[in-house]
PDB file of C-alpha atoms in Angstrom:
ATOM      1  CA  UNK A  14     150.343 -26.504  79.437  1.00 80.00           C
ATOM      2  CA  UNK A  15     148.647 -28.926  76.967  1.00 89.00           C
ATOM      3  CA  UNK A  16     147.080 -32.282  77.605  1.00 93.00           C
ATOM      4  CA  UNK A  17     144.882 -34.916  75.675  1.00 92.00           C
ATOM      5  CA  UNK A  18     141.800 -36.518  76.390  1.00 92.00           C
ATOM      6  CA  UNK A  19     140.154 -39.241  74.033  1.00 90.00           C
ATOM      7  CA  UNK A  20     136.793 -39.177  75.967  1.00 91.00           C
ATOM      8  CA  UNK A  21     136.156 -35.636  77.286  1.00 93.00           C
ATOM      9  CA  UNK A  22     132.594 -35.619  76.221  1.00 92.00           C
ATOM     10  CA  UNK A  23     131.818 -38.965  78.370  1.00 93.00           C
ATOM     11  CA  UNK A  24     133.378 -36.913  81.213  1.00 95.00           C
ATOM     12  CA  UNK A  25     131.048 -33.802  80.463  1.00 95.00           C
ATOM     13  CA  UNK A  26     128.232 -36.379  80.453  1.00 94.00           C
ATOM     14  CA  UNK A  27     128.626 -38.217  83.811  1.00 96.00           C
ATOM     15  CA  UNK A  28     129.310 -35.120  85.724  1.00 98.00           C
ATOM     16  CA  UNK A  29     126.611 -32.922  84.418  1.00 97.00           C
ATOM     17  CA  UNK A  30     123.545 -34.168  86.194  1.00 97.00           C
ATOM     18  CA  UNK A  31     125.559 -33.406  89.530  1.00 98.00           C
ATOM     19  CA  UNK A  32     126.257 -29.616  88.639  1.00 98.00           C
ATOM     20  CA  UNK A  33     124.278 -27.065  91.128  1.00 97.00           C
ATOM     21  CA  UNK A  34     121.730 -24.717  90.404  1.00 95.00           C
ATOM     22  CA  UNK A  35     122.168 -22.777  93.681  1.00 94.00           C
ATOM     23  CA  UNK A  36     122.592 -19.400  92.575  1.00 90.00           C
ATOM     24  CA  UNK A  37     123.923 -18.551  96.188  1.00 93.00           C
ATOM     25  CA  UNK A  38     127.243 -21.010  95.101  1.00 95.00           C
ATOM     26  CA  UNK A  39     128.637 -20.273  91.669  1.00 94.00           C
ATOM     27  CA  UNK A  40     131.700 -22.275  92.662  1.00 96.00           C
ATOM     28  CA  UNK A  41     129.466 -25.217  92.133  1.00 97.00           C
ATOM     29  CA  UNK A  42     127.554 -24.245  88.982  1.00 96.00           C
ATOM     30  CA  UNK A  43     130.148 -26.078  86.529  1.00 97.00           C
ATOM     31  CA  UNK A  44     132.597 -28.691  86.312  1.00 98.00           C
ATOM     32  CA  UNK A  45     135.965 -28.378  88.142  1.00 98.00           C
ATOM     33  CA  UNK A  46     139.123 -29.721  86.548  1.00 98.00           C
ATOM     34  CA  UNK A  47     142.331 -30.473  87.755  1.00 97.00           C
ATOM     35  CA  UNK A  48     145.496 -31.261  86.216  1.00 96.00           C
ATOM     36  CA  UNK A  49     148.129 -32.853  88.407  1.00 95.00           C
ATOM     37  CA  UNK A  50     151.074 -33.713  85.501  1.00 93.00           C
ATOM     38  CA  UNK A  51     149.699 -37.397  85.314  1.00 95.00           C
ATOM     39  CA  UNK A  52     146.206 -37.603  85.215  1.00 95.00           C
ATOM     40  CA  UNK A  53     143.218 -34.906  84.996  1.00 96.00           C
ATOM     41  CA  UNK A  54     140.526 -34.784  87.472  1.00 98.00           C
ATOM     42  CA  UNK A  55     137.284 -33.814  87.111  1.00 98.00           C
ATOM     43  CA  UNK A  56     134.305 -33.206  89.631  1.00 98.00           C
ATOM     44  CA  UNK A  57     130.931 -31.681  90.162  1.00 98.00           C
ATOM     45  CA  UNK A  58     128.244 -31.567  92.863  1.00 98.00           C
ATOM     46  CA  UNK A  59     125.656 -29.944  94.137  1.00 97.00           C
ATOM     47  CA  UNK A  60     126.366 -31.074  98.026  1.00 96.00           C
ATOM     48  CA  UNK A  61     123.133 -33.761  97.686  1.00 96.00           C
ATOM     49  CA  UNK A  62     125.624 -35.985  95.253  1.00 98.00           C
ATOM     50  CA  UNK A  63     129.621 -35.708  94.147  1.00 98.00           C
ATOM     51  CA  UNK A  64     130.891 -37.281  91.139  1.00 98.00           C
ATOM     52  CA  UNK A  65     134.604 -37.720  90.545  1.00 98.00           C
ATOM     53  CA  UNK A  66     136.489 -38.927  87.335  1.00 98.00           C
ATOM     54  CA  UNK A  67     139.824 -39.529  86.447  1.00 96.00           C
ATOM     55  CA  UNK A  68     141.941 -39.593  83.490  1.00 96.00           C
ATOM     56  CA  UNK A  69     145.618 -40.430  82.481  1.00 94.00           C
ATOM     57  CA  UNK A  70     146.927 -37.739  81.143  1.00 92.00           C
ATOM     58  CA  UNK A  71     150.624 -36.022  81.032  1.00 88.00           C
ATOM     59  CA  UNK A  72     150.788 -32.228  81.351  1.00 83.00           C
ATOM     60  CA  UNK A  73     154.044 -30.449  82.085  1.00 80.00           C
ATOM     61  CA  UNK A  74     152.440 -28.171  84.874  1.00 88.00           C
ATOM     62  CA  UNK A  75     149.822 -28.363  87.204  1.00 93.00           C
ATOM     63  CA  UNK A  76     146.586 -26.022  87.139  1.00 96.00           C
ATOM     64  CA  UNK A  77     142.890 -25.989  87.898  1.00 96.00           C
ATOM     65  CA  UNK A  78     139.689 -24.630  86.202  1.00 97.00           C
ATOM     66  CA  UNK A  79     135.740 -24.573  86.115  1.00 98.00           C
ATOM     67  CA  UNK A  80     133.991 -24.669  82.913  1.00 98.00           C
ATOM     68  CA  UNK A  81     130.549 -23.120  83.536  1.00 96.00           C
ATOM     69  CA  UNK A  82     127.125 -24.389  82.319  1.00 95.00           C
ATOM     70  CA  UNK A  83     127.436 -22.208  79.289  1.00 94.00           C
ATOM     71  CA  UNK A  84     130.967 -23.223  78.142  1.00 96.00           C
ATOM     72  CA  UNK A  85     129.731 -27.020  78.786  1.00 96.00           C
ATOM     73  CA  UNK A  86     126.739 -26.219  76.305  1.00 95.00           C
ATOM     74  CA  UNK A  87     129.119 -24.595  73.941  1.00 95.00           C
ATOM     75  CA  UNK A  88     131.546 -27.921  74.547  1.00 94.00           C
ATOM     76  CA  UNK A  89     128.808 -30.177  73.614  1.00 92.00           C
ATOM     77  CA  UNK A  90     127.522 -28.258  70.609  1.00 92.00           C
ATOM     78  CA  UNK A  91     131.164 -28.421  68.725  1.00 91.00           C
ATOM     79  CA  UNK A  92     131.985 -31.696  70.196  1.00 88.00           C
ATOM     80  CA  UNK A  93     129.056 -34.187  70.547  1.00 81.00           C
ATOM     81  CA  UNK A  94     129.672 -37.504  72.484  1.00 74.00           C
ATOM     82  CA  UNK A  95     130.879 -40.040  69.759  1.00 69.00           C
ATOM     83  CA  UNK A  96     130.731 -43.889  70.219  1.00 63.00           C
ATOM     84  CA  UNK A  97     134.629 -43.884  69.055  1.00 71.00           C
ATOM     85  CA  UNK A  98     137.340 -42.216  70.760  1.00 75.00           C
ATOM     86  CA  UNK A  99     138.453 -38.850  69.696  1.00 84.00           C
ATOM     87  CA  UNK A 100     141.393 -37.078  70.936  1.00 91.00           C
ATOM     88  CA  UNK A 101     140.774 -33.298  72.331  1.00 94.00           C
ATOM     89  CA  UNK A 102     143.449 -31.229  73.625  1.00 94.00           C
ATOM     90  CA  UNK A 103     143.012 -29.328  76.499  1.00 95.00           C
ATOM     91  CA  UNK A 104     145.630 -26.209  76.636  1.00 95.00           C
ATOM     92  CA  UNK A 105     145.767 -24.034  79.814  1.00 95.00           C
ATOM     93  CA  UNK A 106     146.439 -20.149  79.974  1.00 94.00           C
ATOM     94  CA  UNK A 107     147.645 -19.284  83.380  1.00 93.00           C
ATOM     95  CA  UNK A 108     145.623 -15.739  84.740  1.00 93.00           C
ATOM     96  CA  UNK A 109     148.120 -12.953  83.831  1.00 89.00           C
ATOM     97  CA  UNK A 110     147.214 -10.100  86.689  1.00 84.00           C
ATOM     98  CA  UNK A 111     144.819  -7.597  86.076  1.00 83.00           C
ATOM     99  CA  UNK A 112     144.540  -7.916  82.224  1.00 83.00           C
ATOM    100  CA  UNK A 113     143.508 -11.347  82.820  1.00 88.00           C
ATOM    101  CA  UNK A 114     142.465 -12.302  86.175  1.00 92.00           C
ATOM    102  CA  UNK A 115     140.918 -15.848  85.233  1.00 94.00           C
ATOM    103  CA  UNK A 116     143.310 -17.296  82.915  1.00 94.00           C
ATOM    104  CA  UNK A 117     141.778 -19.008  79.696  1.00 96.00           C
ATOM    105  CA  UNK A 118     141.301 -22.856  78.510  1.00 96.00           C
ATOM    106  CA  UNK A 119     141.017 -23.770  74.922  1.00 97.00           C
ATOM    107  CA  UNK A 120     139.775 -27.322  73.954  1.00 96.00           C
ATOM    108  CA  UNK A 121     140.528 -28.380  70.273  1.00 94.00           C
ATOM    109  CA  UNK A 122     140.576 -31.252  67.899  1.00 90.00           C
ATOM    110  CA  UNK A 123     143.300 -29.741  65.639  1.00 87.00           C
ATOM    111  CA  UNK A 124     140.582 -28.727  63.478  1.00 90.00           C
ATOM    112  CA  UNK A 125     138.146 -26.631  65.895  1.00 93.00           C
ATOM    113  CA  UNK A 126     138.773 -24.822  68.908  1.00 95.00           C
ATOM    114  CA  UNK A 127     136.748 -23.235  71.676  1.00 95.00           C
ATOM    115  CA  UNK A 128     138.159 -21.178  73.928  1.00 96.00           C
ATOM    116  CA  UNK A 129     136.896 -20.178  77.288  1.00 96.00           C
ATOM    117  CA  UNK A 130     137.596 -18.622  80.878  1.00 96.00           C
ATOM    118  CA  UNK A 131     139.535 -20.781  83.079  1.00 96.00           C
ATOM    119  CA  UNK A 132     137.756 -19.180  86.071  1.00 96.00           C
ATOM    120  CA  UNK A 133     141.204 -19.511  87.932  1.00 95.00           C
ATOM    121  CA  UNK A 134     140.166 -17.758  91.067  1.00 94.00           C
ATOM    122  CA  UNK A 135     136.614 -19.496  91.334  1.00 96.00           C
ATOM    123  CA  UNK A 136     138.297 -22.950  90.624  1.00 96.00           C
ATOM    124  CA  UNK A 137     140.552 -22.363  93.945  1.00 96.00           C
ATOM    125  CA  UNK A 138     137.271 -22.316  96.176  1.00 97.00           C
ATOM    126  CA  UNK A 139     136.182 -25.370  94.831  1.00 98.00           C
ATOM    127  CA  UNK A 140     135.559 -27.977  97.702  1.00 97.00           C
ATOM    128  CA  UNK A 141     138.205 -30.225  98.951  1.00 97.00           C
ATOM    129  CA  UNK A 142     137.005 -33.369  97.364  1.00 97.00           C
ATOM    130  CA  UNK A 143     140.148 -35.627  98.303  1.00 97.00           C
ATOM    131  CA  UNK A 144     139.725 -36.156 101.998  1.00 97.00           C
ATOM    132  CA  UNK A 145     135.815 -36.345 101.366  1.00 96.00           C
ATOM    133  CA  UNK A 146     136.422 -38.975  98.893  1.00 97.00           C
ATOM    134  CA  UNK A 147     139.385 -40.754 101.185  1.00 97.00           C
ATOM    135  CA  UNK A 148     137.116 -40.990 104.423  1.00 95.00           C
ATOM    136  CA  UNK A 149     134.421 -42.838 102.360  1.00 95.00           C
ATOM    137  CA  UNK A 150     136.385 -45.054 100.549  1.00 95.00           C
ATOM    138  CA  UNK A 151     138.677 -46.114 103.540  1.00 95.00           C
ATOM    139  CA  UNK A 152     135.232 -46.672 105.452  1.00 93.00           C
ATOM    140  CA  UNK A 153     133.944 -50.356 105.922  1.00 93.00           C
ATOM    141  CA  UNK A 154     130.552 -51.061 104.570  1.00 92.00           C
ATOM    142  CA  UNK A 155     128.216 -50.898 107.999  1.00 90.00           C
ATOM    143  CA  UNK A 156     124.486 -50.202 106.532  1.00 85.00           C
ATOM    144  CA  UNK A 157     122.847 -52.922 109.243  1.00 82.00           C
ATOM    145  CA  UNK A 158     119.630 -50.506 109.201  1.00 81.00           C
ATOM    146  CA  UNK A 159     117.560 -49.229 106.717  1.00 83.00           C
ATOM    147  CA  UNK A 160     118.603 -45.907 104.559  1.00 86.00           C
ATOM    148  CA  UNK A 161     116.437 -43.389 102.818  1.00 87.00           C
ATOM    149  CA  UNK A 162     117.819 -42.365  99.112  1.00 92.00           C
ATOM    150  CA  UNK A 163     116.304 -39.674  96.706  1.00 94.00           C
ATOM    151  CA  UNK A 164     114.782 -41.525  93.920  1.00 95.00           C
ATOM    152  CA  UNK A 165     115.713 -38.429  91.664  1.00 96.00           C
ATOM    153  CA  UNK A 166     119.440 -38.467  93.043  1.00 97.00           C
ATOM    154  CA  UNK A 167     119.769 -42.028  92.514  1.00 96.00           C
ATOM    155  CA  UNK A 168     118.687 -41.303  88.723  1.00 97.00           C
ATOM    156  CA  UNK A 169     121.766 -39.322  88.070  1.00 97.00           C
ATOM    157  CA  UNK A 170     124.366 -42.453  88.407  1.00 98.00           C
ATOM    158  CA  UNK A 171     123.092 -43.964  85.348  1.00 96.00           C
ATOM    159  CA  UNK A 172     125.325 -41.476  83.424  1.00 94.00           C
ATOM    160  CA  UNK A 173     128.344 -43.015  85.568  1.00 96.00           C
ATOM    161  CA  UNK A 174     129.405 -46.219  83.602  1.00 94.00           C
ATOM    162  CA  UNK A 175     131.728 -45.366  80.726  1.00 88.00           C
ATOM    163  CA  UNK A 176     131.029 -48.600  79.397  1.00 87.00           C
ATOM    164  CA  UNK A 177     127.882 -50.307  78.246  1.00 86.00           C
ATOM    165  CA  UNK A 178     126.596 -52.899  80.914  1.00 90.00           C
ATOM    166  CA  UNK A 179     129.277 -51.523  83.423  1.00 93.00           C
ATOM    167  CA  UNK A 180     127.929 -52.197  86.855  1.00 95.00           C
ATOM    168  CA  UNK A 181     128.029 -50.006  89.899  1.00 96.00           C
ATOM    169  CA  UNK A 182     129.416 -50.993  93.138  1.00 96.00           C
ATOM    170  CA  UNK A 183     128.035 -49.607  96.287  1.00 94.00           C
ATOM    171  CA  UNK A 184     128.627 -49.186  99.701  1.00 94.00           C
ATOM    172  CA  UNK A 185     127.843 -47.299 102.912  1.00 93.00           C
ATOM    173  CA  UNK A 186     129.335 -46.622 106.353  1.00 91.00           C
ATOM    174  CA  UNK A 187     126.170 -46.570 107.922  1.00 87.00           C
ATOM    175  CA  UNK A 188     122.502 -45.374 107.443  1.00 81.00           C
ATOM    176  CA  UNK A 189     123.603 -41.831 108.105  1.00 85.00           C
ATOM    177  CA  UNK A 190     126.626 -41.877 106.021  1.00 91.00           C
ATOM    178  CA  UNK A 191     127.143 -41.131 102.371  1.00 94.00           C
ATOM    179  CA  UNK A 192     126.544 -44.002 100.086  1.00 95.00           C
ATOM    180  CA  UNK A 193     129.823 -44.502  97.570  1.00 97.00           C
ATOM    181  CA  UNK A 194     129.379 -45.437  94.223  1.00 97.00           C
ATOM    182  CA  UNK A 195     131.807 -46.430  92.064  1.00 97.00           C
ATOM    183  CA  UNK A 196     132.022 -47.341  88.405  1.00 97.00           C
ATOM    184  CA  UNK A 197     134.811 -49.029  87.225  1.00 94.00           C
ATOM    185  CA  UNK A 198     138.298 -47.634  88.470  1.00 95.00           C
ATOM    186  CA  UNK A 199     137.788 -44.262  86.749  1.00 96.00           C
ATOM    187  CA  UNK A 200     134.714 -42.907  88.628  1.00 98.00           C
ATOM    188  CA  UNK A 201     133.712 -42.417  92.349  1.00 98.00           C
ATOM    189  CA  UNK A 202     130.510 -40.769  93.456  1.00 98.00           C
ATOM    190  CA  UNK A 203     128.715 -40.018  96.803  1.00 98.00           C
ATOM    191  CA  UNK A 204     125.232 -39.595  97.396  1.00 97.00           C
ATOM    192  CA  UNK A 205     123.705 -37.881 100.930  1.00 96.00           C
ATOM    193  CA  UNK A 206     120.861 -39.918 102.298  1.00 92.00           C
ATOM    194  CA  UNK A 207     117.670 -38.529 103.184  1.00 89.00           C
ATOM    195  CA  UNK A 208     117.298 -38.145 107.050  1.00 79.00           C
ATOM    196  CA  UNK A 209     113.965 -39.129 108.621  1.00 66.00           C
ATOM    197  CA  UNK A 210     113.050 -38.217 112.043  1.00 65.00           C
ATOM    198  CA  UNK A 211     110.575 -41.556 112.161  1.00 62.00           C
ATOM    199  CA  UNK A 212     109.424 -41.816 116.106  1.00 65.00           C
ATOM    200  CA  UNK A 213     108.651 -45.608 116.949  1.00 65.00           C
ATOM    201  CA  UNK A 214     105.321 -44.393 118.538  1.00 63.00           C
ATOM    202  CA  UNK A 215     104.225 -42.694 115.141  1.00 67.00           C
ATOM    203  CA  UNK A 216     101.243 -44.554 113.481  1.00 72.00           C
ATOM    204  CA  UNK A 217     102.742 -47.179 110.876  1.00 63.00           C
ATOM    205  CA  UNK A 218     101.536 -45.481 107.942  1.00 64.00           C
ATOM    206  CA  UNK A 219     103.855 -42.815 108.853  1.00 69.00           C
ATOM    207  CA  UNK A 220     106.928 -44.213 109.183  1.00 72.00           C
ATOM    208  CA  UNK A 221     109.203 -46.042 106.731  1.00 71.00           C
ATOM    209  CA  UNK A 222     111.127 -48.260 108.787  1.00 76.00           C
ATOM    210  CA  UNK A 223     111.290 -51.942 108.096  1.00 77.00           C
ATOM    211  CA  UNK A 224     108.986 -52.720 111.121  1.00 77.00           C
ATOM    212  CA  UNK A 225     106.049 -50.447 109.431  1.00 80.00           C
ATOM    213  CA  UNK A 226     106.957 -52.018 106.013  1.00 81.00           C
ATOM    214  CA  UNK A 227     106.882 -55.309 107.323  1.00 82.00           C
ATOM    215  CA  UNK A 228     103.498 -54.598 109.052  1.00 82.00           C
ATOM    216  CA  UNK A 229     102.174 -53.278 105.698  1.00 81.00           C
ATOM    217  CA  UNK A 230     103.103 -56.058 103.546  1.00 82.00           C
ATOM    218  CA  UNK A 231     103.699 -59.189 105.450  1.00 84.00           C
ATOM    219  CA  UNK A 232      99.915 -60.167 105.027  1.00 82.00           C
ATOM    220  CA  UNK A 233      99.391 -59.592 101.441  1.00 82.00           C
ATOM    221  CA  UNK A 234     102.875 -61.375 100.728  1.00 82.00           C
ATOM    222  CA  UNK A 235     101.854 -63.930 102.896  1.00 85.00           C
ATOM    223  CA  UNK A 236      98.439 -64.852 101.497  1.00 83.00           C
ATOM    224  CA  UNK A 237      97.447 -67.211  98.988  1.00 81.00           C
ATOM    225  CA  UNK A 238      96.918 -66.179  95.668  1.00 74.00           C
ATOM    226  CA  UNK A 239      93.463 -65.411  94.397  1.00 76.00           C
ATOM    227  CA  UNK A 240      94.606 -65.853  90.624  1.00 76.00           C
ATOM    228  CA  UNK A 241      97.141 -68.351  88.924  1.00 76.00           C
ATOM    229  CA  UNK A 242     100.715 -66.852  89.484  1.00 71.00           C
ATOM    230  CA  UNK A 243     103.652 -67.641  86.951  1.00 74.00           C
ATOM    231  CA  UNK A 244     106.950 -68.381  89.177  1.00 71.00           C
ATOM    232  CA  UNK A 245     109.868 -66.606  87.690  1.00 72.00           C
ATOM    233  CA  UNK A 246     113.447 -67.547  87.925  1.00 73.00           C
ATOM    234  CA  UNK A 247     116.282 -65.457  88.745  1.00 68.00           C
ATOM    235  CA  UNK A 248     118.373 -64.450  85.625  1.00 65.00           C
TER     236      UNK A 248
END
């Protein structure tokens, strides 16, 4: 059971920012791999963001595995990210009873190889990602009110594009719904918004809705400039 990818280090780079550090959720402590016979899907999530990639990769069988953080560190050391594509073959060894309950995954380029645990029992517990992404992808954009996003989580999407200058496509079905992030046709992501319970009666300085922001900024932006200003044109 083997398949070949030309950009596995890129996949790892795309997904690593989304790996969970929650010690109570070991199933989220790495990158989930799923071979379907025609594609290799890879996921990572910490429940605040969820990243998914796919690559065309033919295999004779289906399998799933999880690459732990330590395995990923070893993989990056042995096969660093390169600008030019480099074939890496992933060979899956299924669990063999009590003697090998986790199975193994060997990653190699014909000259070097890294053999790690496939963590098969753990992989079977990974969240069901298909219905989650299917629902977000099918939802129509309906963001008619302001939404609040964690800036640190937003920064994770900087690794999403596999090509330089590739733009991100983003939409949301509403203020309380996840933001869907796409980079090309090979990457999808979800980011949960921050829930704020801003009461209309609260002081303006304590709120971050549109009305409060307009109140605090309107006078400044509509007042004449006190120093000469240079007007810039949009690119």
